């Protein structure tokens, strides 16, 4: 459970648990109705993307700080406009980018055990810059 999570993971996964619970609840009802307000549609859109983001290949472990970086992009809404079919491609490319170009950030998250204000700002900048060139 969450007792075994690092503070960094709790920072990003805490909101994700709530959003995915709401998504599952609303998704069950949404299939029966077509008149969804903007907030409900947003909830469904993000839920689909977060679910895609959580898919992990068998025998493909990820370091906690890498998971945190990827989940951060999803829970902060940076992937809301991305086609769900591109999420896996984004995740792989983004991880390669962060691992090759931003080891300092990963090391800070790993050693701090949390996302500091500085790491949060840097991670946001990295995600936005990466998304601007991602196709």
CSV table of N, CA and C in Angstrom, one decimal:
chain,number,residue,atom,x,y,z
A,1,UNK,N,0.8,-1.2,0.0
A,1,UNK,CA,0.0,0.0,0.0
A,1,UNK,C,0.9,1.3,0.0
A,2,UNK,N,0.2,2.3,0.3
A,2,UNK,CA,0.9,3.6,0.3
A,2,UNK,C,1.9,3.8,1.4
A,3,UNK,N,1.9,2.9,2.4
A,3,UNK,CA,2.9,3.0,3.5
A,3,UNK,C,4.3,2.7,3.0
A,4,UNK,N,4.4,1.9,2.0
A,4,UNK,CA,5.7,1.5,1.4
A,4,UNK,C,6.2,2.5,0.3
A,5,UNK,N,5.4,3.5,0.0
A,5,UNK,CA,5.8,4.4,-1.1
A,5,UNK,C,6.7,5.5,-0.5
A,6,UNK,N,7.6,6.0,-1.4
A,6,UNK,CA,8.4,7.1,-1.0
A,6,UNK,C,7.5,8.4,-1.0
A,7,UNK,N,8.0,9.4,-0.4
A,7,UNK,CA,7.2,10.7,-0.4
A,7,UNK,C,7.0,11.2,-1.8
A,8,UNK,N,8.0,11.0,-2.7
A,8,UNK,CA,7.9,11.5,-4.1
A,8,UNK,C,6.8,10.8,-4.8
A,9,UNK,N,6.7,9.5,-4.6
A,9,UNK,CA,5.6,8.7,-5.2
A,9,UNK,C,4.2,9.1,-4.6
A,10,UNK,N,4.2,9.3,-3.3
A,10,UNK,CA,2.9,9.8,-2.7
A,10,UNK,C,2.5,11.1,-3.3
A,11,UNK,N,3.5,12.0,-3.5
A,11,UNK,CA,3.2,13.3,-4.1
A,11,UNK,C,2.4,13.2,-5.4
A,12,UNK,N,2.9,12.3,-6.3
A,12,UNK,CA,2.2,12.2,-7.6
A,12,UNK,C,1.1,11.2,-7.6
A,13,UNK,N,1.2,10.1,-6.8
A,13,UNK,CA,0.2,9.0,-6.9
A,13,UNK,C,-1.0,9.3,-6.0
A,14,UNK,N,-0.9,10.2,-5.1
A,14,UNK,CA,-2.0,10.5,-4.2
A,14,UNK,C,-3.2,11.0,-5.0
A,15,UNK,N,-3.0,12.0,-5.9
A,15,UNK,CA,-4.1,12.5,-6.7
A,15,UNK,C,-4.5,11.5,-7.7
A,16,UNK,N,-3.6,10.7,-8.2
A,16,UNK,CA,-3.9,9.8,-9.2
A,16,UNK,C,-4.9,8.7,-8.7
A,17,UNK,N,-4.7,8.3,-7.5
A,17,UNK,CA,-5.6,7.3,-7.0
A,17,UNK,C,-7.0,7.8,-6.9
A,18,UNK,N,-7.2,9.0,-6.5
A,18,UNK,CA,-8.5,9.7,-6.4
A,18,UNK,C,-9.1,9.8,-7.9
A,19,UNK,N,-8.3,10.4,-8.8
A,19,UNK,CA,-8.7,10.6,-10.1
A,19,UNK,C,-9.1,9.3,-10.8
A,20,UNK,N,-8.4,8.2,-10.6
A,20,UNK,CA,-8.7,7.0,-11.2
A,20,UNK,C,-10.0,6.3,-10.6
A,21,UNK,N,-10.2,6.5,-9.3
A,21,UNK,CA,-11.4,6.0,-8.7
A,21,UNK,C,-12.6,6.8,-9.2
A,22,UNK,N,-12.5,8.1,-9.4
A,22,UNK,CA,-13.6,8.9,-9.9
A,22,UNK,C,-13.8,8.5,-11.4
A,23,UNK,N,-12.7,8.3,-12.1
A,23,UNK,CA,-12.8,7.9,-13.5
A,23,UNK,C,-13.6,6.6,-13.7
A,24,UNK,N,-13.2,5.6,-12.9
A,24,UNK,CA,-13.9,4.3,-13.0
A,24,UNK,C,-15.4,4.4,-12.6
A,25,UNK,N,-15.7,5.2,-11.6
A,25,UNK,CA,-17.1,5.4,-11.2
A,25,UNK,C,-17.9,6.1,-12.3
A,26,UNK,N,-17.3,7.2,-12.9
A,26,UNK,CA,-18.0,7.9,-13.9
A,26,UNK,C,-18.1,7.1,-15.2
A,27,UNK,N,-17.0,6.4,-15.6
A,27,UNK,CA,-17.0,5.6,-16.8
A,27,UNK,C,-18.1,4.6,-16.9
A,28,UNK,N,-18.4,4.0,-15.7
A,28,UNK,CA,-19.5,3.0,-15.7
A,28,UNK,C,-20.9,3.7,-16.1
A,29,UNK,N,-21.1,4.9,-15.6
A,29,UNK,CA,-22.3,5.6,-15.9
A,29,UNK,C,-22.3,6.3,-17.3
A,30,UNK,N,-21.1,6.7,-17.7
A,30,UNK,CA,-21.0,7.4,-19.0
A,30,UNK,C,-21.4,6.6,-20.2
A,31,UNK,N,-21.3,5.3,-20.1
A,31,UNK,CA,-21.7,4.5,-21.2
A,31,UNK,C,-23.2,4.5,-21.5
A,32,UNK,N,-23.9,4.9,-20.5
A,32,UNK,CA,-25.4,4.9,-20.6
A,32,UNK,C,-25.9,6.3,-21.0
A,33,UNK,N,-25.1,7.4,-20.8
A,33,UNK,CA,-25.6,8.7,-21.2
A,33,UNK,C,-24.6,9.4,-22.1
A,34,UNK,N,-25.1,10.2,-23.0
A,34,UNK,CA,-24.2,10.9,-23.9
A,34,UNK,C,-24.1,12.4,-23.6
A,35,UNK,N,-24.9,12.9,-22.7
A,35,UNK,CA,-24.8,14.4,-22.4
A,35,UNK,C,-23.9,14.6,-21.2
A,36,UNK,N,-22.6,14.7,-21.4
A,36,UNK,CA,-21.6,14.8,-20.4
A,36,UNK,C,-21.1,16.3,-20.3
A,37,UNK,N,-21.1,16.8,-19.1
A,37,UNK,CA,-20.6,18.2,-19.0
A,37,UNK,C,-19.1,18.2,-19.2
A,38,UNK,N,-18.5,19.4,-19.3
A,38,UNK,CA,-17.1,19.5,-19.6
A,38,UNK,C,-16.2,18.9,-18.5
A,39,UNK,N,-16.6,19.0,-17.3
A,39,UNK,CA,-15.8,18.5,-16.2
A,39,UNK,C,-15.8,17.0,-16.2
A,40,UNK,N,-16.9,16.4,-16.5
A,40,UNK,CA,-17.0,14.9,-16.6
A,40,UNK,C,-16.2,14.4,-17.8
A,41,UNK,N,-16.3,15.1,-18.9
A,41,UNK,CA,-15.5,14.7,-20.1
A,41,UNK,C,-14.0,14.8,-19.8
A,42,UNK,N,-13.6,15.8,-19.1
A,42,UNK,CA,-12.2,16.0,-18.7
A,42,UNK,C,-11.8,14.9,-17.8
A,43,UNK,N,-12.6,14.5,-16.8
A,43,UNK,CA,-12.3,13.4,-15.9
A,43,UNK,C,-12.1,12.1,-16.7
A,44,UNK,N,-13.0,11.8,-17.6
A,44,UNK,CA,-12.9,10.6,-18.5
A,44,UNK,C,-11.6,10.6,-19.3
A,45,UNK,N,-11.4,11.8,-19.9
A,45,UNK,CA,-10.2,11.9,-20.8
A,45,UNK,C,-8.9,11.7,-20.0
A,46,UNK,N,-8.8,12.3,-18.8
A,46,UNK,CA,-7.6,12.1,-18.0
A,46,UNK,C,-7.5,10.6,-17.5
A,47,UNK,N,-8.6,10.1,-17.1
A,47,UNK,CA,-8.6,8.7,-16.7
A,47,UNK,C,-8.1,7.7,-17.7
A,48,UNK,N,-8.5,7.9,-18.9
A,48,UNK,CA,-8.0,7.0,-20.0
A,48,UNK,C,-6.5,7.2,-20.2
A,49,UNK,N,-6.0,8.4,-20.1
A,49,UNK,CA,-4.6,8.6,-20.3
A,49,UNK,C,-3.7,8.1,-19.1
A,50,UNK,N,-4.2,8.3,-17.9
A,50,UNK,CA,-3.5,7.8,-16.7
A,50,UNK,C,-3.5,6.2,-16.7
A,51,UNK,N,-4.6,5.6,-17.2
A,51,UNK,CA,-4.6,4.2,-17.3
A,51,UNK,C,-3.6,3.7,-18.3
A,52,UNK,N,-3.5,4.4,-19.4
A,52,UNK,CA,-2.5,4.0,-20.4
A,52,UNK,C,-1.0,4.2,-19.8
A,53,UNK,N,-0.9,5.2,-19.1
A,53,UNK,CA,0.4,5.5,-18.5
A,53,UNK,C,0.9,4.5,-17.5
A,54,UNK,N,-0.1,3.8,-16.9
A,54,UNK,CA,0.3,2.8,-15.8
A,54,UNK,C,0.6,1.5,-16.4
A,55,UNK,N,0.3,1.3,-17.7
A,55,UNK,CA,0.6,0.0,-18.3
A,55,UNK,C,2.1,-0.2,-18.4
A,56,UNK,N,2.6,-1.3,-17.9
A,56,UNK,CA,4.1,-1.6,-17.9
A,56,UNK,C,4.3,-3.0,-18.4
A,57,UNK,N,5.3,-3.1,-19.3
A,57,UNK,CA,5.7,-4.4,-19.8
A,57,UNK,C,6.1,-5.3,-18.8
A,58,UNK,N,5.8,-6.6,-19.0
A,58,UNK,CA,6.3,-7.6,-18.1
A,58,UNK,C,7.8,-7.7,-18.1
A,59,UNK,N,8.4,-7.8,-17.0
A,59,UNK,CA,9.9,-7.9,-16.8
A,59,UNK,C,10.6,-6.6,-17.3
A,60,UNK,N,9.8,-5.5,-17.1
A,60,UNK,CA,10.4,-4.1,-17.4
A,60,UNK,C,10.3,-3.2,-16.2
A,61,UNK,N,11.1,-3.5,-15.2
A,61,UNK,CA,11.0,-2.7,-14.0
A,61,UNK,C,11.5,-1.3,-14.2
A,62,UNK,N,11.0,-0.3,-13.5
A,62,UNK,CA,11.4,1.1,-13.6
A,62,UNK,C,11.8,1.5,-12.2
A,63,UNK,N,12.8,2.4,-12.1
A,63,UNK,CA,13.2,3.0,-10.9
A,63,UNK,C,12.1,3.9,-10.4
A,64,UNK,N,12.0,4.1,-9.1
A,64,UNK,CA,10.9,4.9,-8.5
A,64,UNK,C,11.0,6.3,-9.1
A,65,UNK,N,12.2,6.9,-9.2
A,65,UNK,CA,12.3,8.3,-9.7
A,65,UNK,C,11.8,8.4,-11.2
A,66,UNK,N,12.0,7.3,-11.9
A,66,UNK,CA,11.5,7.3,-13.3
A,66,UNK,C,10.0,7.2,-13.3
A,67,UNK,N,9.5,6.4,-12.5
A,67,UNK,CA,8.0,6.3,-12.4
A,67,UNK,C,7.4,7.6,-12.0
A,68,UNK,N,8.0,8.3,-11.0
A,68,UNK,CA,7.6,9.6,-10.5
A,68,UNK,C,7.5,10.6,-11.7
A,69,UNK,N,8.6,10.6,-12.5
A,69,UNK,CA,8.7,11.6,-13.6
A,69,UNK,C,7.6,11.4,-14.6
A,70,UNK,N,7.3,10.1,-14.9
A,70,UNK,CA,6.3,9.8,-15.9
A,70,UNK,C,4.9,10.1,-15.4
A,71,UNK,N,4.6,9.6,-14.1
A,71,UNK,CA,3.3,9.9,-13.5
A,71,UNK,C,3.0,11.4,-13.3
A,72,UNK,N,4.1,12.1,-13.0
A,72,UNK,CA,4.0,13.6,-12.9
A,72,UNK,C,3.4,14.2,-14.1
A,73,UNK,N,3.9,13.8,-15.3
A,73,UNK,CA,3.4,14.3,-16.5
A,73,UNK,C,1.9,14.1,-16.7
A,74,UNK,N,1.4,12.9,-16.3
A,74,UNK,CA,0.0,12.6,-16.4
A,74,UNK,C,-0.9,13.3,-15.4
A,75,UNK,N,-0.5,13.3,-14.1
A,75,UNK,CA,-1.4,13.8,-13.1
A,75,UNK,C,-1.4,15.3,-13.1
A,76,UNK,N,-0.4,16.0,-13.7
A,76,UNK,CA,-0.4,17.4,-13.8
A,76,UNK,C,-1.1,17.9,-15.0
A,77,UNK,N,-1.7,17.0,-15.8
A,77,UNK,CA,-2.5,17.4,-16.9
A,77,UNK,C,-1.7,17.6,-18.2
A,78,UNK,N,-0.4,17.3,-18.2
A,78,UNK,CA,0.3,17.6,-19.4
A,78,UNK,C,0.0,16.7,-20.6
A,79,UNK,N,-0.6,15.6,-20.3
A,79,UNK,CA,-0.9,14.6,-21.4
A,79,UNK,C,-2.4,14.6,-21.8
A,80,UNK,N,-3.2,15.6,-21.2
A,80,UNK,CA,-4.6,15.6,-21.4
A,80,UNK,C,-5.0,15.7,-22.9
A,81,UNK,N,-4.2,16.4,-23.7
A,81,UNK,CA,-4.6,16.6,-25.1
A,81,UNK,C,-4.0,15.6,-26.0
A,82,UNK,N,-3.1,14.7,-25.5
A,82,UNK,CA,-2.5,13.7,-26.3
A,82,UNK,C,-3.4,12.5,-26.6
A,83,UNK,N,-3.3,12.0,-27.8
A,83,UNK,CA,-4.1,10.8,-28.2
A,83,UNK,C,-3.7,9.7,-27.3
A,84,UNK,N,-4.7,9.0,-26.7
A,84,UNK,CA,-4.3,7.8,-25.8
A,84,UNK,C,-3.4,6.8,-26.5
A,85,UNK,N,-3.5,6.6,-27.8
A,85,UNK,CA,-2.7,5.7,-28.5
A,85,UNK,C,-1.2,6.1,-28.6
A,86,UNK,N,-0.9,7.4,-28.2
A,86,UNK,CA,0.5,7.8,-28.3
A,86,UNK,C,1.1,7.8,-26.9
A,87,UNK,N,0.4,7.5,-25.8
A,87,UNK,CA,0.9,7.6,-24.5
A,87,UNK,C,2.1,6.7,-24.3
A,88,UNK,N,2.0,5.4,-24.7
A,88,UNK,CA,3.1,4.5,-24.5
A,88,UNK,C,4.4,5.0,-25.3
A,89,UNK,N,4.2,5.5,-26.5
A,89,UNK,CA,5.4,6.0,-27.2
A,89,UNK,C,6.0,7.2,-26.5
A,90,UNK,N,5.1,8.1,-26.0
A,90,UNK,CA,5.6,9.2,-25.2
A,90,UNK,C,6.4,8.8,-24.0
A,91,UNK,N,5.8,7.8,-23.3
A,91,UNK,CA,6.4,7.3,-22.0
A,91,UNK,C,7.9,6.8,-22.3
A,92,UNK,N,8.0,6.0,-23.3
A,92,UNK,CA,9.3,5.5,-23.7
A,92,UNK,C,10.3,6.6,-24.1
A,93,UNK,N,9.9,7.5,-25.0
A,93,UNK,CA,10.7,8.5,-25.4
A,93,UNK,C,11.1,9.5,-24.3
A,94,UNK,N,10.1,9.8,-23.5
A,94,UNK,CA,10.3,10.8,-22.4
A,94,UNK,C,11.3,10.2,-21.4
A,95,UNK,N,11.1,8.9,-21.1
A,95,UNK,CA,12.1,8.3,-20.1
A,95,UNK,C,13.5,8.3,-20.7
A,96,UNK,N,13.6,7.9,-22.0
A,96,UNK,CA,15.0,8.0,-22.6
A,96,UNK,C,15.6,9.3,-22.5
A,97,UNK,N,14.7,10.4,-22.7
A,97,UNK,CA,15.2,11.8,-22.7
A,97,UNK,C,15.6,12.1,-21.2
A,98,UNK,N,14.8,11.8,-20.3
A,98,UNK,CA,15.1,12.2,-18.9
A,98,UNK,C,16.4,11.4,-18.4
A,99,UNK,N,16.5,10.1,-18.7
A,99,UNK,CA,17.6,9.3,-18.3
A,99,UNK,C,18.9,9.8,-18.9
A,100,UNK,N,18.8,10.2,-20.2
A,100,UNK,CA,20.1,10.6,-20.9
A,100,UNK,C,20.4,12.1,-20.6
A,101,UNK,N,19.4,12.9,-20.4
A,101,UNK,CA,19.7,14.4,-20.3
A,101,UNK,C,19.5,15.0,-18.9
A,102,UNK,N,18.8,14.3,-18.0
A,102,UNK,CA,18.5,14.9,-16.7
A,102,UNK,C,18.7,14.0,-15.6
A,103,UNK,N,19.9,13.3,-15.6
A,103,UNK,CA,20.3,12.5,-14.4
A,103,UNK,C,20.3,13.2,-13.1
A,104,UNK,N,20.6,14.5,-13.2
A,104,UNK,CA,20.7,15.3,-12.0
A,104,UNK,C,19.3,15.4,-11.3
A,105,UNK,N,18.3,15.5,-12.1
A,105,UNK,CA,16.9,15.6,-11.5
A,105,UNK,C,16.5,14.2,-10.9
A,106,UNK,N,16.8,13.2,-11.7
A,106,UNK,CA,16.5,11.8,-11.2
A,106,UNK,C,17.2,11.6,-9.9
A,107,UNK,N,18.5,12.0,-9.8
A,107,UNK,CA,19.3,11.8,-8.6
A,107,UNK,C,18.7,12.6,-7.4
A,108,UNK,N,18.2,13.8,-7.7
A,108,UNK,CA,17.7,14.6,-6.7
A,108,UNK,C,16.4,14.0,-6.1
A,109,UNK,N,15.5,13.5,-7.0
A,109,UNK,CA,14.3,12.8,-6.5
A,109,UNK,C,14.6,11.6,-5.7
A,110,UNK,N,15.6,10.8,-6.2
A,110,UNK,CA,16.0,9.6,-5.5
A,110,UNK,C,16.6,9.9,-4.2
A,111,UNK,N,17.5,10.9,-4.1
A,111,UNK,CA,18.2,11.2,-2.8
A,111,UNK,C,17.3,11.9,-1.8
A,112,UNK,N,16.4,12.9,-2.3
A,112,UNK,CA,15.5,13.6,-1.4
A,112,UNK,C,14.4,12.7,-1.0
A,113,UNK,N,14.0,11.8,-1.9
A,113,UNK,CA,12.8,10.9,-1.6
A,113,UNK,C,11.5,11.7,-1.8
A,114,UNK,N,11.6,12.9,-2.3
A,114,UNK,CA,10.4,13.7,-2.5
A,114,UNK,C,10.7,14.6,-3.7
A,115,UNK,N,9.6,15.3,-4.2
A,115,UNK,CA,9.8,16.3,-5.2
A,115,UNK,C,9.9,17.6,-4.5
A,116,UNK,N,11.0,18.2,-4.5
A,116,UNK,CA,11.2,19.5,-3.9
A,116,UNK,C,10.6,20.6,-4.8
A,117,UNK,N,10.5,21.8,-4.3
A,117,UNK,CA,10.0,22.9,-5.2
A,117,UNK,C,10.8,23.0,-6.4
A,118,UNK,N,12.2,22.9,-6.2
A,118,UNK,CA,13.1,23.1,-7.3
A,118,UNK,C,12.9,21.9,-8.3
A,119,UNK,N,12.8,20.7,-7.8
A,119,UNK,CA,12.6,19.6,-8.7
A,119,UNK,C,11.3,19.6,-9.4
A,120,UNK,N,10.2,20.1,-8.7
A,120,UNK,CA,8.9,20.3,-9.4
A,120,UNK,C,9.0,21.2,-10.5
A,121,UNK,N,9.6,22.4,-10.3
A,121,UNK,CA,9.8,23.4,-11.4
A,121,UNK,C,10.6,22.9,-12.5
A,122,UNK,N,11.6,22.1,-12.2
A,122,UNK,CA,12.5,21.6,-13.3
A,122,UNK,C,11.7,20.5,-14.1
A,123,UNK,N,11.0,19.7,-13.4
A,123,UNK,CA,10.3,18.6,-14.0
A,123,UNK,C,9.2,19.2,-14.9
A,124,UNK,N,8.5,20.2,-14.5
A,124,UNK,CA,7.5,20.8,-15.3
A,124,UNK,C,8.1,21.4,-16.6
A,125,UNK,N,9.3,22.1,-16.4
A,125,UNK,CA,10.0,22.6,-17.6
A,125,UNK,C,10.4,21.5,-18.6
A,126,UNK,N,10.9,20.4,-18.0
A,126,UNK,CA,11.4,19.3,-18.9
A,126,UNK,C,10.2,18.7,-19.6
A,127,UNK,N,9.1,18.5,-18.9
A,127,UNK,CA,7.9,17.9,-19.6
A,127,UNK,C,7.4,18.8,-20.7
A,128,UNK,N,7.3,20.1,-20.4
A,128,UNK,CA,6.8,21.0,-21.4
A,128,UNK,C,7.7,21.2,-22.6
A,129,UNK,N,9.0,21.2,-22.3
A,129,UNK,CA,9.9,21.3,-23.5
A,129,UNK,C,9.9,20.0,-24.3
A,130,UNK,N,9.8,18.9,-23.6
A,130,UNK,CA,9.8,17.6,-24.4
A,130,UNK,C,8.5,17.5,-25.2
A,131,UNK,N,7.4,17.9,-24.6
A,131,UNK,CA,6.1,17.8,-25.3
A,131,UNK,C,6.1,18.7,-26.6
A,132,UNK,N,6.8,19.9,-26.5
A,132,UNK,CA,6.8,20.8,-27.6
A,132,UNK,C,7.4,20.2,-28.9
A,133,UNK,N,8.3,19.2,-28.7
A,133,UNK,CA,9.0,18.6,-29.8
A,133,UNK,C,8.6,17.2,-30.0
A,134,UNK,N,7.7,16.6,-29.2
A,134,UNK,CA,7.2,15.2,-29.3
A,134,UNK,C,6.2,15.1,-30.4
A,135,UNK,N,6.4,14.1,-31.3
A,135,UNK,CA,5.4,13.8,-32.3
A,135,UNK,C,5.1,12.3,-32.3
